[in-house]
mmCIF file of C-alpha atoms in Angstrom:
data_model
loop_
_atom_site.group_PDB
_atom_site.id
_atom_site.type_symbol
_atom_site.label_atom_id
_atom_site.label_comp_id
_atom_site.label_asym_id
_atom_site.label_seq_id
_atom_site.Cartn_x
_atom_site.Cartn_y
_atom_site.Cartn_z
ATOM 1 C CA MET I 410 15.703 13.382 -9.669
ATOM 2 C CA GLU I 411 14.608 13.200 -13.269
ATOM 3 C CA ALA I 412 12.168 10.539 -14.401
ATOM 4 C CA ARG I 413 13.506 8.034 -16.910
ATOM 5 C CA LEU I 414 10.205 8.290 -18.736
ATOM 6 C CA SER I 415 6.774 9.645 -18.018
ATOM 7 C CA PRO I 416 4.113 6.961 -18.331
ATOM 8 C CA HIS I 417 1.335 9.496 -17.693
ATOM 9 C CA GLY I 418 -0.515 10.414 -20.840
ATOM 10 C CA THR I 419 0.807 7.455 -22.822
ATOM 11 C CA PRO I 420 -1.638 5.265 -24.739
ATOM 12 C CA LEU I 421 -0.555 2.130 -22.864
ATOM 13 C CA LEU I 422 -1.050 3.605 -19.406
ATOM 14 C CA GLY I 423 -4.344 5.026 -20.650
ATOM 15 C CA LYS I 424 -5.449 1.447 -21.370
ATOM 16 C CA VAL I 425 -4.080 -0.129 -18.169
ATOM 17 C CA LEU I 426 -4.767 2.554 -15.564
ATOM 18 C CA PRO I 427 -8.588 2.376 -15.638
ATOM 19 C CA HIS I 428 -8.378 -1.317 -14.735
ATOM 20 C CA LEU I 429 -6.031 -0.643 -11.830
ATOM 21 C CA ILE I 430 -8.253 2.189 -10.614
ATOM 22 C CA ALA I 431 -11.275 -0.124 -10.840
ATOM 23 C CA ALA I 432 -9.387 -2.748 -8.813
ATOM 24 C CA ASN I 433 -8.519 -0.125 -6.192
ATOM 25 C CA LYS I 434 -12.157 0.984 -6.058
ATOM 26 C CA ALA I 435 -13.380 -2.591 -5.571
ATOM 27 C CA VAL I 436 -10.871 -3.080 -2.752
ATOM 28 C CA ALA I 437 -11.893 0.244 -1.195
ATOM 29 C CA GLU I 438 -15.439 -1.096 -0.948
ATOM 30 C CA SER I 439 -14.375 -4.422 0.606
ATOM 31 C CA GLY I 440 -15.024 -3.523 4.230
ATOM 32 C CA ILE I 441 -11.364 -3.037 5.102
ATOM 33 C CA PRO I 442 -11.135 0.331 6.868
ATOM 34 C CA ALA I 443 -9.777 3.118 4.676
ATOM 35 C CA ALA I 444 -7.077 3.872 7.255
ATOM 36 C CA THR I 445 -5.851 0.271 7.100
ATOM 37 C CA GLN I 446 -5.745 0.428 3.306
ATOM 38 C CA GLU I 447 -3.574 3.559 3.406
ATOM 39 C CA LEU I 448 -1.279 2.004 6.043
ATOM 40 C CA VAL I 449 -0.808 -1.008 3.759
ATOM 41 C CA LYS I 450 0.040 1.235 0.802
ATOM 42 C CA ILE I 451 2.460 3.266 2.901
ATOM 43 C CA ARG I 452 4.254 0.210 4.312
ATOM 44 C CA ALA I 453 4.684 -1.464 0.916
ATOM 45 C CA SER I 454 5.933 1.826 -0.518
ATOM 46 C CA GLN I 455 8.470 2.158 2.309
ATOM 47 C CA ILE I 456 9.783 -1.343 1.688
ATOM 48 C CA ASN I 457 10.009 -0.764 -2.059
ATOM 49 C CA GLY I 458 11.554 2.706 -1.738
ATOM 50 C CA CYS I 459 8.796 4.360 -3.763
ATOM 51 C CA GLY I 460 8.868 8.044 -2.882
ATOM 52 C CA ALA I 461 6.075 8.920 -5.317
ATOM 53 C CA CYS I 462 3.648 6.490 -3.659
ATOM 54 C CA LEU I 463 4.802 7.477 -0.163
ATOM 55 C CA ASP I 464 4.142 11.100 -1.038
ATOM 56 C CA MET I 465 0.686 10.297 -2.352
ATOM 57 C CA HIS I 466 -0.499 7.921 0.348
ATOM 58 C CA THR I 467 0.831 9.794 3.362
ATOM 59 C CA LYS I 468 -0.843 12.973 2.083
ATOM 60 C CA GLU I 469 -4.094 11.137 1.329
ATOM 61 C CA ALA I 470 -4.053 9.482 4.761
ATOM 62 C CA ALA I 471 -3.375 12.792 6.529
ATOM 63 C CA ALA I 472 -6.165 14.485 4.586
ATOM 64 C CA ALA I 473 -8.513 11.680 5.661
ATOM 65 C CA GLY I 474 -7.662 12.362 9.308
ATOM 66 C CA GLU I 475 -4.742 10.022 9.988
ATOM 67 C CA THR I 476 -2.479 11.397 12.702
ATOM 68 C CA GLN I 477 1.070 12.462 12.003
ATOM 69 C CA HIS I 478 2.242 10.212 14.841
ATOM 70 C CA ARG I 479 0.771 7.073 13.271
ATOM 71 C CA LEU I 480 2.116 8.018 9.846
ATOM 72 C CA LEU I 481 5.595 8.429 11.303
ATOM 73 C CA MET I 482 5.340 5.100 13.124
ATOM 74 C CA VAL I 483 4.369 2.911 10.141
ATOM 75 C CA ALA I 484 7.989 1.878 9.515
ATOM 76 C CA ALA I 485 8.274 0.771 13.154
ATOM 77 C CA TRP I 486 4.771 -0.676 13.498
ATOM 78 C CA ARG I 487 5.981 -3.779 15.356
ATOM 79 C CA GLU I 488 7.286 -1.656 18.223
ATOM 80 C CA ALA I 489 4.573 1.006 18.100
ATOM 81 C CA LYS I 490 1.501 0.903 20.313
ATOM 82 C CA ALA I 491 -0.367 3.142 17.869
ATOM 83 C CA PHE I 492 -1.891 0.350 15.763
ATOM 84 C CA THR I 493 -4.806 -2.000 16.351
ATOM 85 C CA GLU I 494 -4.394 -5.766 16.140
ATOM 86 C CA PRO I 495 -6.200 -5.910 12.756
ATOM 87 C CA GLU I 496 -3.940 -3.130 11.416
ATOM 88 C CA ARG I 497 -0.886 -4.968 12.690
ATOM 89 C CA ALA I 498 -2.036 -8.168 10.968
ATOM 90 C CA ALA I 499 -2.543 -6.261 7.698
ATOM 91 C CA LEU I 500 0.899 -4.655 7.985
ATOM 92 C CA GLU I 501 2.503 -8.026 8.685
ATOM 93 C CA LEU I 502 0.783 -9.533 5.629
ATOM 94 C CA THR I 503 1.903 -6.526 3.590
ATOM 95 C CA GLU I 504 5.534 -7.075 4.551
ATOM 96 C CA ALA I 505 5.408 -10.786 3.755
ATOM 97 C CA GLY I 506 3.561 -10.223 0.469
ATOM 98 C CA THR I 507 5.904 -7.428 -0.579
ATOM 99 C CA ARG I 508 9.085 -9.325 0.294
ATOM 100 C CA LEU I 509 8.306 -12.493 -1.657
ATOM 101 C CA ALA I 510 11.759 -12.444 -3.223
ATOM 102 C CA ASP I 511 13.305 -12.994 0.206
ATOM 103 C CA GLY I 512 12.360 -16.642 -0.265
ATOM 104 C CA SER I 513 10.037 -17.261 2.661
ATOM 105 C CA GLY I 514 6.795 -16.444 0.869
ATOM 106 C CA VAL I 515 3.922 -15.701 3.225
ATOM 107 C CA PRO I 516 4.352 -17.895 6.303
ATOM 108 C CA ASP I 517 1.285 -19.758 7.552
ATOM 109 C CA ASP I 518 1.334 -17.952 10.888
ATOM 110 C CA VAL I 519 1.205 -14.571 9.122
ATOM 111 C CA TRP I 520 -1.761 -15.696 7.028
ATOM 112 C CA GLN I 521 -3.540 -17.230 10.030
ATOM 113 C CA ASN I 522 -3.053 -14.044 12.039
ATOM 114 C CA ALA I 523 -4.624 -11.993 9.247
ATOM 115 C CA ALA I 524 -7.470 -14.535 8.989
ATOM 116 C CA LYS I 525 -8.309 -13.887 12.665
ATOM 117 C CA HIS I 526 -9.186 -10.298 11.788
ATOM 118 C CA TYR I 527 -10.465 -10.448 8.218
ATOM 119 C CA ASP I 528 -12.980 -12.705 6.474
ATOM 120 C CA GLU I 529 -12.131 -14.444 3.182
ATOM 121 C CA GLU I 530 -13.411 -11.573 1.021
ATOM 122 C CA GLN I 531 -11.355 -9.071 3.010
ATOM 123 C CA LEU I 532 -8.272 -11.297 2.891
ATOM 124 C CA LEU I 533 -8.579 -11.458 -0.878
ATOM 125 C CA ALA I 534 -9.016 -7.678 -0.928
ATOM 126 C CA LEU I 535 -5.811 -7.300 1.104
ATOM 127 C CA VAL I 536 -3.954 -9.604 -1.298
ATOM 128 C CA MET I 537 -5.186 -7.539 -4.247
ATOM 129 C CA LEU I 538 -4.378 -4.247 -2.512
ATOM 130 C CA ILE I 539 -0.846 -5.435 -1.744
ATOM 131 C CA GLY I 540 -0.446 -6.597 -5.349
ATOM 132 C CA VAL I 541 -1.687 -3.334 -6.859
ATOM 133 C CA ILE I 542 0.446 -1.072 -4.646
ATOM 134 C CA ASN I 543 3.471 -3.250 -5.395
ATOM 135 C CA PHE I 544 2.770 -2.804 -9.127
ATOM 136 C CA PHE I 545 2.631 0.991 -8.744
ATOM 137 C CA ASN I 546 5.757 0.965 -6.562
ATOM 138 C CA ARG I 547 7.690 -1.042 -9.101
ATOM 139 C CA MET I 548 6.550 1.064 -12.052
ATOM 140 C CA ASN I 549 7.462 4.290 -10.243
ATOM 141 C CA VAL I 550 10.812 3.034 -8.953
ATOM 142 C CA MET I 551 11.879 1.569 -12.312
ATOM 143 C CA THR I 552 10.987 4.761 -14.160
ATOM 144 C CA ARG I 553 12.331 6.974 -11.335
ATOM 145 C CA GLN I 554 9.180 8.976 -10.762
ATOM 146 C CA PRO I 555 9.976 11.957 -8.528
ATOM 147 C CA ALA I 556 8.145 12.573 -5.265
ATOM 148 C CA GLY I 557 6.875 15.734 -3.669
ATOM 149 C CA ASP I 558 4.451 17.216 -6.174
ATOM 150 C CA TYR I 559 1.371 15.192 -5.283
ATOM 151 C CA GLN I 560 -1.721 17.184 -4.325
ATOM 152 C CA VAL I 561 -4.492 15.401 -2.420
ATOM 153 C CA GLY I 562 -7.153 14.119 -4.803
ATOM 154 C CA MET I 563 -5.262 14.811 -8.022
ATOM 155 C CA LEU I 564 -5.473 11.206 -9.242
ATOM 156 C CA HIS I 565 -9.057 10.490 -8.209
#
């Protein structure tokens, strides 16, 4: 697959990217476990069909010690016993927040389930994390960014 355009190295991305990286860094320091953050990024990327982000986040998660089994089970997290209740709540919120166009928004029960496991600051961090990964997914999918070349740490 050939990219429609390469946003990397452009003046506009050079202006926007530092802000998105700063947002990611703030979320990373929010108290949400790093593994949960990667699971959220992976699940949103699966839903959005973003191979570039899937490539990046599965490799980053594996390098951080995530098991291959759990990485393979993210798409079937509802049926998998591999995830904790807080991870499941984050994945459920990710699906609802990523599929806003389906018309149901984020149901109250999904929000309340997440609120059982995360305080208000962490809930806001999850909302921001879901928003940022959805931005990257959409940018990469619209511009047809290819997957497979990511090396762990190359964008840090």
